[in-house]
GROMACS .gro file of N, CA and C in nm:
model
  381
    1PRO      N    1  10.856  10.154   9.284
    1PRO     CA    2  10.695  10.161   9.298
    1PRO      C    3  10.684  10.107   9.439
    2PHE      N    4  10.738  10.027   9.494
    2PHE     CA    5  10.694   9.921   9.625
    2PHE      C    6  10.735  10.005   9.718
    3ALA      N    7  10.792  10.100   9.750
    3ALA     CA    8  10.812  10.229   9.867
    3ALA      C    9  10.705  10.304   9.839
    4ALA      N   10  10.666  10.384   9.714
    4ALA     CA   11  10.601  10.457   9.674
    4ALA      C   12  10.434  10.399   9.720
    5ASN      N   13  10.394  10.263   9.711
    5ASN     CA   14  10.273  10.224   9.699
    5ASN      C   15  10.267  10.164   9.890
    6LEU      N   16  10.384  10.156   9.916
    6LEU     CA   17  10.352  10.149  10.069
    6LEU      C   18  10.339  10.265  10.145
    7GLU      N   19  10.408  10.388  10.090
    7GLU     CA   20  10.334  10.541  10.146
    7GLU      C   21  10.241  10.607  10.146
    8GLU      N   22  10.194  10.484  10.034
    8GLU     CA   23  10.023  10.592   9.995
    8GLU      C   24   9.902  10.519  10.070
    9ILE      N   25   9.963  10.384  10.099
    9ILE     CA   26   9.863  10.334  10.189
    9ILE      C   27   9.854  10.354  10.323
   10VAL      N   28   9.996  10.349  10.364
   10VAL     CA   29   9.986  10.445  10.553
   10VAL      C   30   9.947  10.622  10.539
   11ARG      N   31  10.006  10.674  10.422
   11ARG     CA   32   9.902  10.809  10.436
   11ARG      C   33   9.781  10.778  10.442
   12GLU      N   34   9.716  10.714  10.360
   12GLU     CA   35   9.566  10.705  10.358
   12GLU      C   36   9.492  10.638  10.492
   13ALA      N   37   9.552  10.563  10.506
   13ALA     CA   38   9.537  10.483  10.652
   13ALA      C   39   9.566  10.589  10.767
   14GLY      N   40   9.668  10.682  10.761
   14GLY     CA   41   9.670  10.771  10.851
   14GLY      C   42   9.568  10.939  10.842
   15LYS      N   43   9.503  10.922  10.763
   15LYS     CA   44   9.407  10.988  10.779
   15LYS      C   45   9.282  10.979  10.844
   16THR      N   46   9.263  10.823  10.894
   16THR     CA   47   9.168  10.793  10.987
   16THR      C   48   9.234  10.735  11.100
   17GLN      N   49   9.343  10.747  11.117
   17GLN     CA   50   9.419  10.735  11.256
   17GLN      C   51   9.384  10.554  11.220
   18THR      N   52   9.440  10.487  11.149
   18THR     CA   53   9.379  10.358  11.114
   18THR      C   54   9.552  10.310  11.164
   19PRO      N   55   9.582  10.234  11.218
   19PRO     CA   56   9.713  10.167  11.220
   19PRO      C   57   9.733  10.037  11.104
   20VAL      N   58   9.854  10.064  11.091
   20VAL     CA   59   9.913   9.963  10.959
   20VAL      C   60  10.042   9.864  11.028
   21MET      N   61  10.006   9.750  10.999
   21MET     CA   62  10.130   9.693  11.000
   21MET      C   63  10.175   9.631  10.897
   22VAL      N   64  10.299   9.716  10.902
   22VAL     CA   65  10.368   9.666  10.805
   22VAL      C   66  10.515   9.553  10.863
   23MET      N   67  10.487   9.443  10.738
   23MET     CA   68  10.618   9.303  10.788
   23MET      C   69  10.695   9.298  10.659
   24THR      N   70  10.801   9.278  10.717
   24THR     CA   71  10.891   9.198  10.601
   24THR      C   72  10.847   9.065  10.559
   25PHE      N   73  10.923   9.017  10.474
   25PHE     CA   74  10.862   8.885  10.409
   25PHE      C   75  10.950   8.777  10.434
   26ASP      N   76  10.907   8.676  10.524
   26ASP     CA   77  11.034   8.556  10.547
   26ASP      C   78  11.055   8.488  10.423
   27TRP      N   79  11.130   8.374  10.414
   27TRP     CA   80  11.205   8.303  10.332
   27TRP      C   81  11.292   8.224  10.385
   28TYR      N   82  11.306   8.081  10.317
   28TYR     CA   83  11.376   7.939  10.333
   28TYR      C   84  11.390   7.898  10.239
   29SER      N   85  11.560   7.905  10.197
   29SER     CA   86  11.585   7.804  10.084
   29SER      C   87  11.705   7.723  10.115
   30PRO      N   88  11.686   7.628  10.151
   30PRO     CA   89  11.842   7.551  10.172
   30PRO      C   90  11.913   7.540  10.073
   31GLU      N   91  12.051   7.538  10.124
   31GLU     CA   92  12.162   7.544   9.992
   31GLU      C   93  12.140   7.483   9.921
   32ASN      N   94  12.071   7.330   9.923
   32ASN     CA   95  12.120   7.266   9.822
   32ASN      C   96  11.991   7.261   9.724
   33TYR      N   97  11.904   7.376   9.753
   33TYR     CA   98  11.816   7.371   9.660
   33TYR      C   99  11.824   7.341   9.523
   34SER      N  100  11.736   7.279   9.464
   34SER     CA  101  11.762   7.260   9.285
   34SER      C  102  11.583   7.228   9.276
   35LEU      N  103  11.562   7.246   9.131
   35LEU     CA  104  11.393   7.191   9.097
   35LEU      C  105  11.379   7.005   9.133
   36GLU      N  106  11.506   6.955   9.077
   36GLU     CA  107  11.529   6.794   9.101
   36GLU      C  108  11.482   6.772   9.264
   37ALA      N  109  11.549   6.822   9.322
   37ALA     CA  110  11.571   6.790   9.459
   37ALA      C  111  11.423   6.832   9.545
   38PHE      N  112  11.379   6.908   9.487
   38PHE     CA  113  11.234   6.979   9.552
   38PHE      C  114  11.126   6.861   9.479
   39GLN      N  115  11.143   6.859   9.373
   39GLN     CA  116  11.034   6.729   9.274
   39GLN      C  117  11.069   6.606   9.355
   40ALA      N  118  11.177   6.559   9.436
   40ALA     CA  119  11.194   6.433   9.488
   40ALA      C  120  11.148   6.439   9.648
   41GLY      N  121  11.125   6.577   9.672
   41GLY     CA  122  11.062   6.552   9.826
   41GLY      C  123  11.225   6.583   9.893
   42ALA      N  124  11.362   6.596   9.847
   42ALA     CA  125  11.415   6.561   9.952
   42ALA      C  126  11.527   6.690   9.999
   43LEU      N  127  11.434   6.797  10.000
   43LEU     CA  128  11.500   6.894  10.047
   43LEU      C  129  11.453   6.946  10.215
   44ASP      N  130  11.507   7.023  10.281
   44ASP     CA  131  11.442   7.030  10.440
   44ASP      C  132  11.335   7.141  10.459
   45TYR      N  133  11.242   7.059  10.389
   45TYR     CA  134  11.119   7.140  10.372
   45TYR      C  135  11.006   7.063  10.417
   46ASP      N  136  10.914   7.058  10.503
   46ASP     CA  137  10.811   6.965  10.541
   46ASP      C  138  10.695   6.947  10.444
   47GLY      N  139  10.628   7.016  10.326
   47GLY     CA  140  10.555   6.991  10.283
   47GLY      C  141  10.616   6.981  10.089
   48HIS      N  142  10.704   7.056  10.086
   48HIS     CA  143  10.740   7.092   9.937
   48HIS      C  144  10.598   7.106   9.860
   49SER      N  145  10.568   7.195   9.946
   49SER     CA  146  10.440   7.287   9.860
   49SER      C  147  10.471   7.339   9.721
   50HIS      N  148  10.516   7.428   9.690
   50HIS     CA  149  10.542   7.474   9.552
   50HIS      C  150  10.709   7.476   9.550
   51ALA      N  151  10.747   7.427   9.437
   51ALA     CA  152  10.838   7.509   9.383
   51ALA      C  153  10.895   7.619   9.342
   52THR      N  154  11.028   7.658   9.414
   52THR     CA  155  11.030   7.821   9.372
   52THR      C  156  11.042   7.849   9.217
   53GLU      N  157  11.064   7.778   9.121
   53GLU     CA  158  11.022   7.817   8.997
   53GLU      C  159  10.865   7.839   8.934
   54ILE      N  160  10.794   7.823   9.019
   54ILE     CA  161  10.664   7.911   8.976
   54ILE      C  162  10.683   8.032   8.985
   55TRP      N  163  10.786   8.095   9.075
   55TRP     CA  164  10.779   8.246   9.100
   55TRP      C  165  10.902   8.325   8.980
   56GLY      N  166  10.984   8.207   8.959
   56GLY     CA  167  11.146   8.258   8.909
   56GLY      C  168  11.242   8.205   8.958
   57ALA      N  169  11.337   8.280   8.879
   57ALA     CA  170  11.461   8.171   8.899
   57ALA      C  171  11.486   8.212   9.054
   58PRO      N  172  11.553   8.065   9.134
   58PRO     CA  173  11.544   8.119   9.251
   58PRO      C  174  11.664   8.238   9.299
   59GLU      N  175  11.754   8.246   9.250
   59GLU     CA  176  11.876   8.356   9.267
   59GLU      C  177  11.756   8.493   9.220
   60HIS      N  178  11.689   8.487   9.155
   60HIS     CA  179  11.612   8.596   9.126
   60HIS      C  180  11.507   8.691   9.247
   61ILE      N  181  11.439   8.548   9.277
   61ILE     CA  182  11.343   8.531   9.426
   61ILE      C  183  11.446   8.596   9.518
   62ILE      N  184  11.521   8.549   9.586
   62ILE     CA  185  11.580   8.583   9.649
   62ILE      C  186  11.639   8.725   9.672
   63ALA      N  187  11.700   8.769   9.575
   63ALA     CA  188  11.745   8.891   9.582
   63ALA      C  189  11.586   8.967   9.573
   64GLY      N  190  11.518   8.969   9.501
   64GLY     CA  191  11.386   9.052   9.521
   64GLY      C  192  11.340   9.064   9.661
   65VAL      N  193  11.301   8.941   9.731
   65VAL     CA  194  11.260   8.950   9.863
   65VAL      C  195  11.380   9.054   9.918
   66ARG      N  196  11.509   9.010   9.941
   66ARG     CA  197  11.596   9.078  10.025
   66ARG      C  198  11.567   9.257   9.970
   67ALA      N  199  11.554   9.285   9.848
   67ALA     CA  200  11.528   9.459   9.799
   67ALA      C  201  11.434   9.458   9.852
   68HIS      N  202  11.316   9.376   9.887
   68HIS     CA  203  11.184   9.451   9.955
   68HIS      C  204  11.201   9.485  10.105
   69ASN      N  205  11.259   9.370  10.176
   69ASN     CA  206  11.281   9.405  10.268
   69ASN      C  207  11.387   9.497  10.337
   70ASP      N  208  11.465   9.489  10.261
   70ASP     CA  209  11.583   9.641  10.262
   70ASP      C  210  11.477   9.755  10.276
   71VAL      N  211  11.355   9.808  10.174
   71VAL     CA  212  11.322   9.919  10.160
   71VAL      C  213  11.220   9.931  10.268
   72LEU      N  214  11.130   9.777  10.340
   72LEU     CA  215  11.045   9.789  10.481
   72LEU      C  216  11.149   9.814  10.581
   73ARG      N  217  11.263   9.783  10.620
   73ARG     CA  218  11.328   9.836  10.690
   73ARG      C  219  11.377   9.979  10.713
   74GLY      N  220  11.413  10.008  10.602
   74GLY     CA  221  11.405  10.155  10.580
   74GLY      C  222  11.352  10.280  10.620
   75TYR      N  223  11.209  10.201  10.581
   75TYR     CA  224  11.124  10.291  10.585
   75TYR      C  225  11.053  10.290  10.768
   76ALA      N  226  11.071  10.201  10.797
   76ALA     CA  227  11.044  10.197  10.890
   76ALA      C  228  11.113  10.229  11.010
   77THR      N  229  11.242  10.283  10.990
   77THR     CA  230  11.334  10.346  11.081
   77THR      C  231  11.232  10.528  11.092
   78ASN      N  232  11.199  10.573  10.987
   78ASN     CA  233  11.105  10.670  11.004
   78ASN      C  234  10.949  10.686  10.958
   79ALA      N  235  10.890  10.574  10.998
   79ALA     CA  236  10.763  10.556  10.983
   79ALA      C  237  10.670  10.620  11.075
   80PRO      N  238  10.532  10.696  11.014
   80PRO     CA  239  10.478  10.791  11.092
   80PRO      C  240  10.410  10.693  11.180
   81ASP      N  241  10.354  10.766  11.297
   81ASP     CA  242  10.285  10.661  11.420
   81ASP      C  243  10.213  10.573  11.428
   82ASN      N  244  10.120  10.563  11.282
   82ASN     CA  245  10.019  10.509  11.306
   82ASN      C  246  10.084  10.373  11.252
   83VAL      N  247  10.202  10.335  11.222
   83VAL     CA  248  10.265  10.207  11.145
   83VAL      C  249  10.332  10.141  11.257
   84ILE      N  250  10.324  10.015  11.251
   84ILE     CA  251  10.346   9.894  11.331
   84ILE      C  252  10.435   9.828  11.252
   85PHE      N  253  10.555   9.798  11.294
   85PHE     CA  254  10.654   9.718  11.218
   85PHE      C  255  10.685   9.586  11.266
   86LEU      N  256  10.696   9.503  11.194
   86LEU     CA  257  10.750   9.373  11.247
   86LEU      C  258  10.868   9.286  11.166
   87ASP      N  259  10.963   9.264  11.199
   87ASP     CA  260  11.052   9.186  11.138
   87ASP      C  261  11.034   9.080  11.102
   88VAL      N  262  10.978   9.017  11.034
   88VAL     CA  263  10.946   8.885  11.024
   88VAL      C  264  11.067   8.773  11.012
   89GLU      N  265  11.151   8.813  10.934
   89GLU     CA  266  11.246   8.758  10.886
   89GLU      C  267  11.354   8.625  11.024
   90PRO      N  268  11.351   8.735  11.130
   90PRO     CA  269  11.419   8.651  11.219
   90PRO      C  270  11.334   8.561  11.315
   91VAL      N  271  11.192   8.582  11.280
   91VAL     CA  272  11.085   8.494  11.398
   91VAL      C  273  11.125   8.394  11.358
   92VAL      N  274  11.130   8.316  11.258
   92VAL     CA  275  11.084   8.191  11.201
   92VAL      C  276  11.193   8.095  11.165
   93PRO      N  277  11.261   8.005  11.276
   93PRO     CA  278  11.379   7.926  11.221
   93PRO      C  279  11.387   7.858  11.070
   94ASP      N  280  11.498   7.866  11.014
   94ASP     CA  281  11.484   7.746  10.920
   94ASP      C  282  11.454   7.658  10.940
   95GLY      N  283  11.424   7.537  10.825
   95GLY     CA  284  11.418   7.431  10.841
   95GLY      C  285  11.259   7.337  10.841
   96ARG      N  286  11.280   7.206  10.811
   96ARG     CA  287  11.148   7.162  10.770
   96ARG      C  288  11.042   7.180  10.868
   97THR      N  289  11.113   7.249  11.000
   97THR     CA  290  11.006   7.242  11.140
   97THR      C  291  10.906   7.302  11.102
   98TYR      N  292  10.940   7.425  11.016
   98TYR     CA  293  10.868   7.554  10.997
   98TYR      C  294  10.825   7.577  10.903
   99TRP      N  295  10.886   7.531  10.764
   99TRP     CA  296  10.881   7.548  10.623
   99TRP      C  297  10.800   7.434  10.540
  100ASP      N  298  10.734   7.476  10.494
  100ASP     CA  299  10.683   7.381  10.362
  100ASP      C  300  10.741   7.400  10.222
  101ASP      N  301  10.801   7.548  10.175
  101ASP     CA  302  10.855   7.610  10.055
  101ASP      C  303  10.932   7.728  10.088
  102ILE      N  304  11.002   7.755  10.026
  102ILE     CA  305  11.058   7.874   9.984
  102ILE      C  306  10.973   7.992  10.098
  103CYS      N  307  10.876   8.019  10.090
  103CYS     CA  308  10.765   8.139  10.123
  103CYS      C  309  10.645   8.094  10.219
  104HIS      N  310  10.654   7.975  10.230
  104HIS     CA  311  10.476   7.908  10.323
  104HIS      C  312  10.536   7.846  10.410
  105PHE      N  313  10.524   7.894  10.529
  105PHE     CA  314  10.492   7.824  10.648
  105PHE      C  315  10.436   7.733  10.653
  106ASN      N  316  10.441   7.625  10.768
  106ASN     CA  317  10.348   7.516  10.770
  106ASN      C  318  10.287   7.531  10.920
  107ASP      N  319  10.242   7.463  10.990
  107ASP     CA  320  10.149   7.517  11.083
  107ASP      C  321  10.220   7.542  11.207
  108ALA      N  322  10.344   7.487  11.224
  108ALA     CA  323  10.416   7.553  11.317
  108ALA      C  324  10.474   7.691  11.305
  109GLY      N  325  10.540   7.689  11.181
  109GLY     CA  326  10.598   7.842  11.138
  109GLY      C  327  10.482   7.911  11.171
  110GLU      N  328  10.326   7.882  11.098
  110GLU     CA  329  10.225   8.001  11.117
  110GLU      C  330  10.220   8.060  11.255
  111ARG      N  331  10.206   7.931  11.385
  111ARG     CA  332  10.210   7.997  11.505
  111ARG      C  333  10.312   8.075  11.574
  112LEU      N  334  10.421   8.077  11.508
  112LEU     CA  335  10.551   8.163  11.549
  112LEU      C  336  10.498   8.293  11.469
  113TRP      N  337  10.480   8.286  11.365
  113TRP     CA  338  10.388   8.419  11.282
  113TRP      C  339  10.347   8.490  11.350
  114ILE      N  340  10.208   8.409  11.366
  114ILE     CA  341  10.128   8.460  11.470
  114ILE      C  342  10.153   8.548  11.602
  115GLN      N  343  10.227   8.462  11.668
  115GLN     CA  344  10.251   8.482  11.803
  115GLN      C  345  10.350   8.625  11.799
  116ALA      N  346  10.450   8.625  11.705
  116ALA     CA  347  10.512   8.763  11.660
  116ALA      C  348  10.428   8.871  11.643
  117MET      N  349  10.289   8.904  11.545
  117MET     CA  350  10.218   8.943  11.509
  117MET      C  351  10.139   9.015  11.642
  118GLY      N  352  10.079   8.905  11.748
  118GLY     CA  353  10.025   8.928  11.865
  118GLY      C  354  10.107   9.044  11.930
  119LYS      N  355  10.217   8.978  11.950
  119LYS     CA  356  10.306   9.081  12.057
  119LYS      C  357  10.363   9.198  12.027
  120ALA      N  358  10.386   9.237  11.877
  120ALA     CA  359  10.391   9.360  11.801
  120ALA      C  360  10.256   9.465  11.806
  121LEU      N  361  10.137   9.393  11.783
  121LEU     CA  362  10.028   9.472  11.848
  121LEU      C  363  10.030   9.507  11.997
  122GLU      N  364  10.044   9.397  12.076
  122GLU     CA  365  10.067   9.416  12.202
  122GLU      C  366  10.123   9.550  12.245
  123SER      N  367  10.258   9.571  12.168
  123SER     CA  368  10.373   9.642  12.211
  123SER      C  369  10.298   9.786  12.159
  124ALA      N  370  10.231   9.762  12.070
  124ALA     CA  371  10.193   9.909  12.019
  124ALA      C  372  10.100  10.014  12.073
  125ARG      N  373  10.027   9.884  12.158
  125ARG     CA  374   9.905   9.944  12.204
  125ARG      C  375   9.961   9.974  12.370
  126ALA      N  376  10.081   9.926  12.416
  126ALA     CA  377  10.109   9.966  12.546
  126ALA      C  378  10.179  10.129  12.563
  127PRO      N  379  10.124  10.182  12.690
  127PRO     CA  380  10.156  10.326  12.704
  127PRO      C  381  10.303  10.341  12.695
   0.00000   0.00000   0.00000
């Protein structure tokens, strides 16, 4: 369903030659993650904003994000011309300098992400 929805969005956008930026999901889970350590603010996160468990079991969340990223990378290899692909996962380093929790950047992480999006858009416009 994820791939089918992505293909439909891109197909609809292509009818009007509208570009679509497709990005992988980035995430960071410290090796010593536990709910108790998260609640104590003892992990390598800046803000400790949301415990991973609000979305599900940590191992399931990580597996799900990896599976989605595999679909996105596979799609990008043969994507239509209106797709701008950005693999975000390698853009933002791990650690409290950039992360508030498993899937939310802090301000420094957001700046790196925004810079990467800008570069991807610039590259897409270059002849």
